[in-house]
Amino acid sequence: MEAIRWEDSALYLLDQTRLPAAEDWLRYTDYRQVAKAIQTMVVRGAPAIGITAAYAMVLAAQENACKGDFPAAMSRAKAVLAASRPTAVNLFWALDRMENLWLSAGPDLPRLEEEARAIHREDVLMNEAMGRAGAELVPQGARILTHCNAGALATGGYGTALGVIRAAHAQGKVSMVYADETRPLLQGARLTAYELVRDRIPVTLICDDMAGYLMAQGKVDLVVVGCDRMAANGDFANKIGTYSLAVLAKYHGIPFYTALPSSTIDRSIPNGGHIPVEQRGGEEVTGFAGVPTGPVDVQTWNPAFDVTPHELLTAVITERGVLRPPFDRELAGLVHN
Ligand code: MRU
């Protein structure tokens, strides 16, 4: 399964706002529209946002290659894309990587396209490596809880947390995956359950508020989630609700893992207090798909992510292997190519 394609100098995105009801592919040739697609979550998930932004910079280069002051036009395009969503650091990582190339090579469209394709390709390889490393942590007959969607749809393919689950399932180790529905936008229900059902991996969909009782019943052996940005000390942002799960897992003595490629690590910030947490509109809380779920005039609070302190993490799964505490030292030793 894939959510991003580059064909004939255009970007195609699987519209994730419509899944699972419809599988619609949208075509983009204007980077401004791509920025809007990221903001409105046609495409979402930290690595997928980075890959999409890289291709959007190719669109910007196509538009500006024959005009004057190419670097200035590219910087403007970069700023538009950088303003789309603030939390996932992969967006800024991919934009910086593309910028290094256009500053050194200029409007070299084949090279820029190849760089975006490389970012895409490398992401899939990192996910597969992460899957192999993470599967080692999964016991036979495991019942695994996950949150939001950190699958093929959130990445270049295969997935981070779902990559670990896919690899463990291929080894015959997974007896059940519990997918939190993940209000307000239901990525767990609409995307994770959809991916796992398609891959015939046993999945049980639960409402977010059922996770604690599920753990208390002894039905969860481990929790694995994705990550949008990890600070130098291992504190990390992920979909709202992740922190609650980590606290619950600690209380119940259940291992709690996050899986992430090294492009999701932000060594420039010392801890999670520095992660910019996106606030989204109240209409996501007061309704879903146009149906009211609360009074329209009620006050709302809608942070899209929360920050989990590293103390609650059992281990971090990366493409370079499994990191154990102390995470600050382990992360400092992990250099992304
Ligand atoms: O708001 P979203 O859907 O972009 O949030 C996605 C998540 O929080 C994922 O868990 C995270 O990006 C990791 S995806 C491999």
CSV table of C-alpha atoms and ligand atoms in Angstrom, one decimal:
chain,number,residue,atom,x,y,z
A,1,MET,CA,0.0,0.0,0.0
A,2,GLU,CA,1.2,3.5,-0.8
A,3,ALA,CA,-0.1,7.0,-0.4
A,4,ILE,CA,2.4,9.1,-2.5
A,5,ARG,CA,3.4,8.7,-6.2
A,6,TRP,CA,5.5,10.8,-8.5
A,7,GLU,CA,4.6,10.3,-12.2
A,8,ASP,CA,5.1,12.4,-15.3
A,9,SER,CA,6.4,15.4,-13.4
A,10,ALA,CA,3.3,15.5,-11.2
A,11,LEU,CA,2.6,14.5,-7.6
A,12,TYR,CA,-0.3,12.1,-6.8
A,13,LEU,CA,-1.6,11.8,-3.2
A,14,LEU,CA,-4.1,9.3,-2.0
A,15,ASP,CA,-6.8,11.5,-0.3
A,16,GLN,CA,-6.6,10.2,3.3
A,17,THR,CA,-9.5,12.4,4.4
A,18,ARG,CA,-11.8,10.2,2.4
A,19,LEU,CA,-10.5,6.8,3.5
A,20,PRO,CA,-11.8,4.2,4.0
A,21,ALA,CA,-15.0,5.2,2.2
A,22,ALA,CA,-13.2,6.1,-1.1
A,23,GLU,CA,-9.8,5.6,-2.6
A,24,ASP,CA,-9.3,8.9,-4.5
A,25,TRP,CA,-6.0,9.9,-5.9
A,26,LEU,CA,-5.5,13.7,-6.4
A,27,ARG,CA,-3.0,15.2,-8.8
A,28,TYR,CA,-0.8,18.1,-7.9
A,29,THR,CA,1.4,20.4,-10.1
A,30,ASP,CA,1.4,23.5,-7.8
A,31,TYR,CA,3.4,23.4,-4.6
A,32,ARG,CA,0.9,25.8,-3.0
A,33,GLN,CA,-1.8,23.3,-3.4
A,34,VAL,CA,0.5,20.6,-1.9
A,35,ALA,CA,1.0,22.8,1.2
A,36,LYS,CA,-2.8,23.0,1.5
A,37,ALA,CA,-3.0,19.2,1.1
A,38,ILE,CA,-0.6,18.8,4.0
A,39,GLN,CA,-2.5,21.3,6.2
A,40,THR,CA,-5.9,19.7,5.5
A,41,MET,CA,-4.4,16.2,6.0
A,42,VAL,CA,-5.0,14.8,2.5
A,43,VAL,CA,-1.5,13.5,3.3
A,44,ARG,CA,-0.4,13.1,6.9
A,45,GLY,CA,2.1,11.2,9.1
A,46,ALA,CA,5.5,12.6,9.8
A,47,PRO,CA,7.6,10.8,7.1
A,48,ALA,CA,4.9,11.1,4.5
A,49,ILE,CA,4.7,14.8,5.0
A,50,GLY,CA,8.5,15.1,4.5
A,51,ILE,CA,8.4,13.1,1.3
A,52,THR,CA,5.5,15.1,0.0
A,53,ALA,CA,7.3,18.4,0.7
A,54,ALA,CA,10.4,17.1,-1.1
A,55,TYR,CA,8.3,16.4,-4.3
A,56,ALA,CA,6.5,19.8,-3.8
A,57,MET,CA,9.9,21.5,-4.0
A,58,VAL,CA,10.4,19.7,-7.4
A,59,LEU,CA,7.1,21.3,-8.5
A,60,ALA,CA,8.4,24.7,-7.3
A,61,ALA,CA,11.6,24.2,-9.3
A,62,GLN,CA,9.7,23.3,-12.4
A,63,GLU,CA,7.7,26.5,-12.0
A,64,ASN,CA,10.7,28.7,-11.4
A,65,ALA,CA,13.6,27.0,-13.4
A,66,CYS,CA,13.4,29.5,-16.3
A,67,LYS,CA,12.6,32.6,-14.2
A,68,GLY,CA,15.0,35.0,-12.6
A,69,ASP,CA,16.3,34.6,-9.1
A,70,PHE,CA,15.7,30.9,-8.7
A,71,PRO,CA,17.1,30.6,-5.1
A,72,ALA,CA,14.7,33.4,-3.9
A,73,ALA,CA,11.7,31.8,-5.5
A,74,MET,CA,12.7,28.4,-4.0
A,75,SER,CA,13.1,30.0,-0.6
A,76,ARG,CA,9.6,31.4,-0.9
A,77,ALA,CA,8.2,28.0,-1.8
A,78,LYS,CA,10.1,26.4,1.1
A,79,ALA,CA,8.5,29.0,3.5
A,80,VAL,CA,5.0,28.2,2.2
A,81,LEU,CA,5.5,24.5,2.8
A,82,ALA,CA,7.2,25.0,6.1
A,83,ALA,CA,4.1,26.8,7.4
A,84,SER,CA,1.8,23.9,6.6
A,85,ARG,CA,2.2,21.9,9.8
A,86,PRO,CA,4.6,22.7,12.7
A,87,THR,CA,5.2,19.5,14.7
A,88,ALA,CA,6.6,16.7,12.5
A,89,VAL,CA,10.3,17.5,12.0
A,90,ASN,CA,10.5,15.4,8.9
A,91,LEU,CA,8.9,18.3,7.0
A,92,PHE,CA,11.8,20.6,7.9
A,93,TRP,CA,14.4,17.9,7.5
A,94,ALA,CA,13.2,17.1,3.9
A,95,LEU,CA,13.0,20.8,3.0
A,96,ASP,CA,16.5,21.4,4.2
A,97,ARG,CA,17.8,18.5,2.3
A,98,MET,CA,16.2,19.7,-0.9
A,99,GLU,CA,17.5,23.3,-0.2
A,100,ASN,CA,21.1,22.0,0.1
A,101,LEU,CA,20.8,20.7,-3.4
A,102,TRP,CA,19.1,23.7,-5.1
A,103,LEU,CA,21.6,26.0,-3.5
A,104,SER,CA,24.6,24.0,-4.8
A,105,ALA,CA,23.2,22.7,-8.1
A,106,GLY,CA,20.7,25.4,-9.1
A,107,PRO,CA,17.7,24.6,-11.2
A,108,ASP,CA,18.8,21.1,-12.1
A,109,LEU,CA,15.4,19.4,-12.4
A,110,PRO,CA,16.6,15.8,-12.9
A,111,ARG,CA,18.8,16.0,-9.8
A,112,LEU,CA,16.1,17.6,-7.7
A,113,GLU,CA,13.6,15.0,-8.8
A,114,GLU,CA,16.1,12.2,-8.0
A,115,GLU,CA,16.8,13.7,-4.6
A,116,ALA,CA,13.0,13.6,-3.8
A,117,ARG,CA,12.8,10.1,-5.1
A,118,ALA,CA,15.8,9.2,-2.9
A,119,ILE,CA,14.1,10.6,0.2
A,120,HIS,CA,11.1,8.5,-0.7
A,121,ARG,CA,13.0,5.3,-1.4
A,122,GLU,CA,15.2,5.7,1.7
A,123,ASP,CA,12.2,6.1,3.9
A,124,VAL,CA,10.8,2.7,2.9
A,125,LEU,CA,14.2,1.0,3.4
A,126,MET,CA,14.4,2.6,6.9
A,127,ASN,CA,11.0,1.3,7.7
A,128,GLU,CA,11.9,-2.2,6.7
A,129,ALA,CA,15.0,-2.1,8.8
A,130,MET,CA,13.0,-0.7,11.7
A,131,GLY,CA,10.6,-3.6,11.2
A,132,ARG,CA,13.3,-6.2,11.4
A,133,ALA,CA,14.8,-4.6,14.6
A,134,GLY,CA,11.5,-4.0,16.3
A,135,ALA,CA,10.2,-7.5,15.6
A,136,GLU,CA,12.9,-8.9,17.9
A,137,LEU,CA,11.1,-7.2,20.8
A,138,VAL,CA,7.8,-8.9,20.1
A,139,PRO,CA,7.1,-12.1,22.0
A,140,GLN,CA,5.4,-15.1,20.5
A,141,GLY,CA,1.6,-14.7,20.5
A,142,ALA,CA,1.8,-11.0,21.2
A,143,ARG,CA,-1.2,-8.7,21.7
A,144,ILE,CA,-0.1,-5.3,20.6
A,145,LEU,CA,-1.8,-1.9,21.1
A,146,THR,CA,-1.1,0.9,18.7
A,147,HIS,CA,-2.4,4.5,18.3
A,148,CYS,CA,-3.2,6.7,15.4
A,149,ASN,CA,-1.7,5.5,12.1
A,150,ALA,CA,2.0,5.0,11.7
A,151,GLY,CA,1.7,2.7,8.7
A,152,ALA,CA,2.3,2.6,5.0
A,153,LEU,CA,-0.1,5.6,4.6
A,154,ALA,CA,1.9,7.7,7.0
A,155,THR,CA,5.2,7.0,5.4
A,156,GLY,CA,6.8,6.2,2.0
A,157,GLY,CA,5.5,2.6,2.5
A,158,TYR,CA,5.5,-0.3,5.1
A,159,GLY,CA,5.2,2.0,8.1
A,160,THR,CA,7.1,2.6,11.4
A,161,ALA,CA,5.0,1.2,14.2
A,162,LEU,CA,3.0,-0.8,11.7
A,163,GLY,CA,6.2,-1.8,10.1
A,164,VAL,CA,7.3,-3.4,13.3
A,165,ILE,CA,3.8,-5.1,13.5
A,166,ARG,CA,4.0,-6.2,9.9
A,167,ALA,CA,7.5,-7.8,10.4
A,168,ALA,CA,6.4,-9.5,13.7
A,169,HIS,CA,3.3,-10.8,12.0
A,170,ALA,CA,5.4,-12.2,9.1
A,171,GLN,CA,7.3,-14.1,11.7
A,172,GLY,CA,4.0,-15.6,13.1
A,173,LYS,CA,4.3,-13.7,16.4
A,174,VAL,CA,1.2,-11.5,16.4
A,175,SER,CA,-2.1,-12.9,17.8
A,176,MET,CA,-3.9,-9.5,17.9
A,177,VAL,CA,-3.4,-5.8,17.2
A,178,TYR,CA,-5.6,-3.4,19.1
A,179,ALA,CA,-6.1,-0.2,17.2
A,180,ASP,CA,-7.2,2.9,19.1
A,181,GLU,CA,-9.7,4.8,17.0
A,182,THR,CA,-7.8,8.1,17.7
A,183,ARG,CA,-10.3,10.9,18.0
A,184,PRO,CA,-10.7,13.6,16.8
A,185,LEU,CA,-9.8,12.5,13.2
A,186,LEU,CA,-10.0,8.8,13.6
A,187,GLN,CA,-6.7,7.8,12.0
A,188,GLY,CA,-6.7,4.6,14.0
A,189,ALA,CA,-10.2,3.5,12.8
A,190,ARG,CA,-10.1,4.9,9.3
A,191,LEU,CA,-6.4,4.2,8.4
A,192,THR,CA,-4.8,1.7,10.7
A,193,ALA,CA,-7.7,-0.7,10.9
A,194,TYR,CA,-8.1,-0.4,7.1
A,195,GLU,CA,-4.4,-1.2,6.5
A,196,LEU,CA,-4.4,-4.2,8.8
A,197,VAL,CA,-7.7,-5.6,7.5
A,198,ARG,CA,-6.3,-5.3,3.9
A,199,ASP,CA,-3.1,-7.1,5.0
A,200,ARG,CA,-5.1,-9.8,6.9
A,201,ILE,CA,-3.4,-9.0,10.1
A,202,PRO,CA,-5.8,-9.7,13.1
A,203,VAL,CA,-7.0,-6.3,14.4
A,204,THR,CA,-9.6,-5.2,16.9
A,205,LEU,CA,-10.7,-1.6,16.8
A,206,ILE,CA,-11.3,0.0,20.2
A,207,CYS,CA,-12.4,3.5,21.3
A,208,ASP,CA,-9.6,5.5,22.9
A,209,ASP,CA,-11.1,5.4,26.3
A,210,MET,CA,-11.1,1.5,26.3
A,211,ALA,CA,-7.3,1.2,26.4
A,212,GLY,CA,-6.9,1.3,30.2
A,213,TYR,CA,-9.5,-1.4,30.8
A,214,LEU,CA,-8.0,-3.5,28.1
A,215,MET,CA,-4.6,-3.3,29.8
A,216,ALA,CA,-6.2,-4.0,33.2
A,217,GLN,CA,-7.7,-7.2,31.8
A,218,GLY,CA,-4.1,-8.4,30.9
A,219,LYS,CA,-4.9,-8.2,27.1
A,220,VAL,CA,-1.9,-6.1,26.0
A,221,ASP,CA,1.7,-7.4,25.9
A,222,LEU,CA,3.3,-4.2,24.4
A,223,VAL,CA,2.4,-0.8,23.0
A,224,VAL,CA,4.1,0.5,19.9
A,225,VAL,CA,3.4,3.9,18.4
A,226,GLY,CA,5.0,6.3,15.8
A,227,CYS,CA,6.7,9.6,16.4
A,228,ASP,CA,6.5,13.1,14.9
A,229,ARG,CA,9.5,14.6,16.6
A,230,MET,CA,12.0,13.3,19.2
A,231,ALA,CA,14.1,15.7,21.2
A,232,ALA,CA,17.8,15.0,22.1
A,233,ASN,CA,16.8,13.5,25.4
A,234,GLY,CA,14.2,11.1,24.0
A,235,ASP,CA,11.1,13.0,24.9
A,236,PHE,CA,8.8,12.7,21.8
A,237,ALA,CA,5.7,14.2,20.2
A,238,ASN,CA,3.1,11.9,18.7
A,239,LYS,CA,-0.6,11.9,18.1
A,240,ILE,CA,-2.7,13.3,21.0
A,241,GLY,CA,-3.5,10.4,23.3
A,242,THR,CA,0.0,8.8,23.2
A,243,TYR,CA,1.0,10.3,26.5
A,244,SER,CA,-2.1,8.8,28.2
A,245,LEU,CA,-1.2,5.4,26.8
A,246,ALA,CA,2.4,5.7,28.0
A,247,VAL,CA,1.2,6.5,31.6
A,248,LEU,CA,-1.3,3.6,31.4
A,249,ALA,CA,1.4,1.2,30.2
A,250,LYS,CA,3.8,2.3,33.0
A,251,TYR,CA,1.1,1.7,35.6
A,252,HIS,CA,0.4,-1.8,34.2
A,253,GLY,CA,4.0,-2.7,33.7
A,254,ILE,CA,3.6,-3.1,29.9
A,255,PRO,CA,6.6,-2.3,27.6
A,256,PHE,CA,6.1,1.0,25.6
A,257,TYR,CA,8.0,1.6,22.4
A,258,THR,CA,8.1,4.2,19.7
A,259,ALA,CA,9.4,3.5,16.2
A,260,LEU,CA,11.0,6.2,14.1
A,261,PRO,CA,13.5,6.9,11.3
A,262,SER,CA,16.4,9.1,12.2
A,263,SER,CA,14.9,11.8,10.1
A,264,THR,CA,12.4,12.2,13.0
A,265,ILE,CA,15.0,13.1,15.5
A,266,ASP,CA,15.5,16.8,16.3
A,267,ARG,CA,18.9,17.1,18.1
A,268,SER,CA,18.6,20.9,18.1
A,269,ILE,CA,16.1,20.8,21.0
A,270,PRO,CA,17.2,19.4,24.4
A,271,ASN,CA,13.8,18.1,25.5
A,272,GLY,CA,10.1,17.8,24.6
A,273,GLY,CA,9.2,21.2,26.1
A,274,HIS,CA,10.7,22.8,22.9
A,275,ILE,CA,8.5,20.8,20.5
A,276,PRO,CA,5.9,23.1,18.8
A,277,VAL,CA,2.6,21.4,19.2
A,278,GLU,CA,0.0,22.0,16.5
A,279,GLN,CA,-3.3,23.4,17.6
A,280,ARG,CA,-6.1,22.6,15.2
A,281,GLY,CA,-9.6,24.0,14.7
A,282,GLY,CA,-12.4,23.3,17.2
A,283,GLU,CA,-14.7,22.0,14.5
A,284,GLU,CA,-12.7,18.7,14.6
A,285,VAL,CA,-13.9,18.3,18.2
A,286,THR,CA,-17.4,19.5,17.8
A,287,GLY,CA,-18.1,17.3,14.8
A,288,PHE,CA,-17.0,14.6,12.4
A,289,ALA,CA,-17.5,14.5,8.6
A,290,GLY,CA,-20.1,17.2,8.9
A,291,VAL,CA,-22.1,15.5,11.7
A,292,PRO,CA,-22.2,17.5,15.0
A,293,THR,CA,-20.8,15.6,18.0
A,294,GLY,CA,-21.1,18.6,20.3
A,295,PRO,CA,-22.7,22.1,20.4
A,296,VAL,CA,-21.1,24.3,17.7
A,297,ASP,CA,-20.7,27.2,20.1
A,298,VAL,CA,-19.0,25.2,22.9
A,299,GLN,CA,-15.4,26.1,23.8
A,300,THR,CA,-12.9,23.5,22.6
A,301,TRP,CA,-9.2,22.6,23.0
A,302,ASN,CA,-7.6,20.6,20.1
A,303,PRO,CA,-3.9,20.0,20.3
A,304,ALA,CA,-3.1,17.5,17.5
A,305,PHE,CA,-0.1,16.0,19.4
A,306,ASP,CA,1.1,15.5,23.0
A,307,VAL,CA,4.6,15.0,24.3
A,308,THR,CA,5.6,11.8,26.1
A,309,PRO,CA,8.6,12.1,28.5
A,310,HIS,CA,11.4,9.7,27.8
A,311,GLU,CA,11.1,8.2,31.3
A,312,LEU,CA,8.0,6.4,30.1
A,313,LEU,CA,9.7,4.8,27.1
A,314,THR,CA,11.0,1.2,27.3
A,315,ALA,CA,13.0,1.5,24.1
A,316,VAL,CA,13.2,3.4,20.8
A,317,ILE,CA,13.2,1.5,17.6
A,318,THR,CA,15.1,3.0,14.7
A,319,GLU,CA,16.5,1.8,11.4
A,320,ARG,CA,19.9,1.5,13.2
A,321,GLY,CA,18.6,-0.8,15.8
A,322,VAL,CA,16.9,-0.6,19.2
A,323,LEU,CA,18.0,2.1,21.6
A,324,ARG,CA,17.7,1.7,25.4
A,325,PRO,CA,18.1,4.3,28.1
A,326,PRO,CA,20.0,6.6,28.6
A,327,PHE,CA,18.4,7.9,25.4
A,328,ASP,CA,20.3,11.2,25.3
A,329,ARG,CA,23.6,9.3,24.9
A,330,GLU,CA,22.2,6.7,22.5
A,331,LEU,CA,20.5,9.4,20.3
A,332,ALA,CA,23.7,11.5,20.2
A,333,GLY,CA,25.6,8.5,18.8
A,334,LEU,CA,23.0,8.0,16.0
A,335,VAL,CA,24.0,10.0,12.9
A,336,HIS,CA,21.7,10.2,10.0
A,337,ASN,CA,23.3,10.0,6.6
B,1,MRU,O1,-1.9,14.2,12.6
B,1,MRU,P1,-1.2,13.1,11.9
B,1,MRU,O2,-2.2,12.1,11.4
B,1,MRU,O3,-0.2,13.5,10.8
B,1,MRU,O4,-0.4,12.4,13.0
B,1,MRU,C1,0.3,11.2,12.7
B,1,MRU,C2,1.0,10.6,13.9
B,1,MRU,O5,1.0,11.1,15.0
B,1,MRU,C3,1.9,9.4,13.6
B,1,MRU,O6,1.9,8.6,14.7
B,1,MRU,C4,3.3,9.9,13.3
B,1,MRU,O7,3.3,10.9,12.3
B,1,MRU,C5,4.2,8.9,13.0
B,1,MRU,S1,3.8,8.2,11.3
B,1,MRU,C6,5.0,7.1,10.9
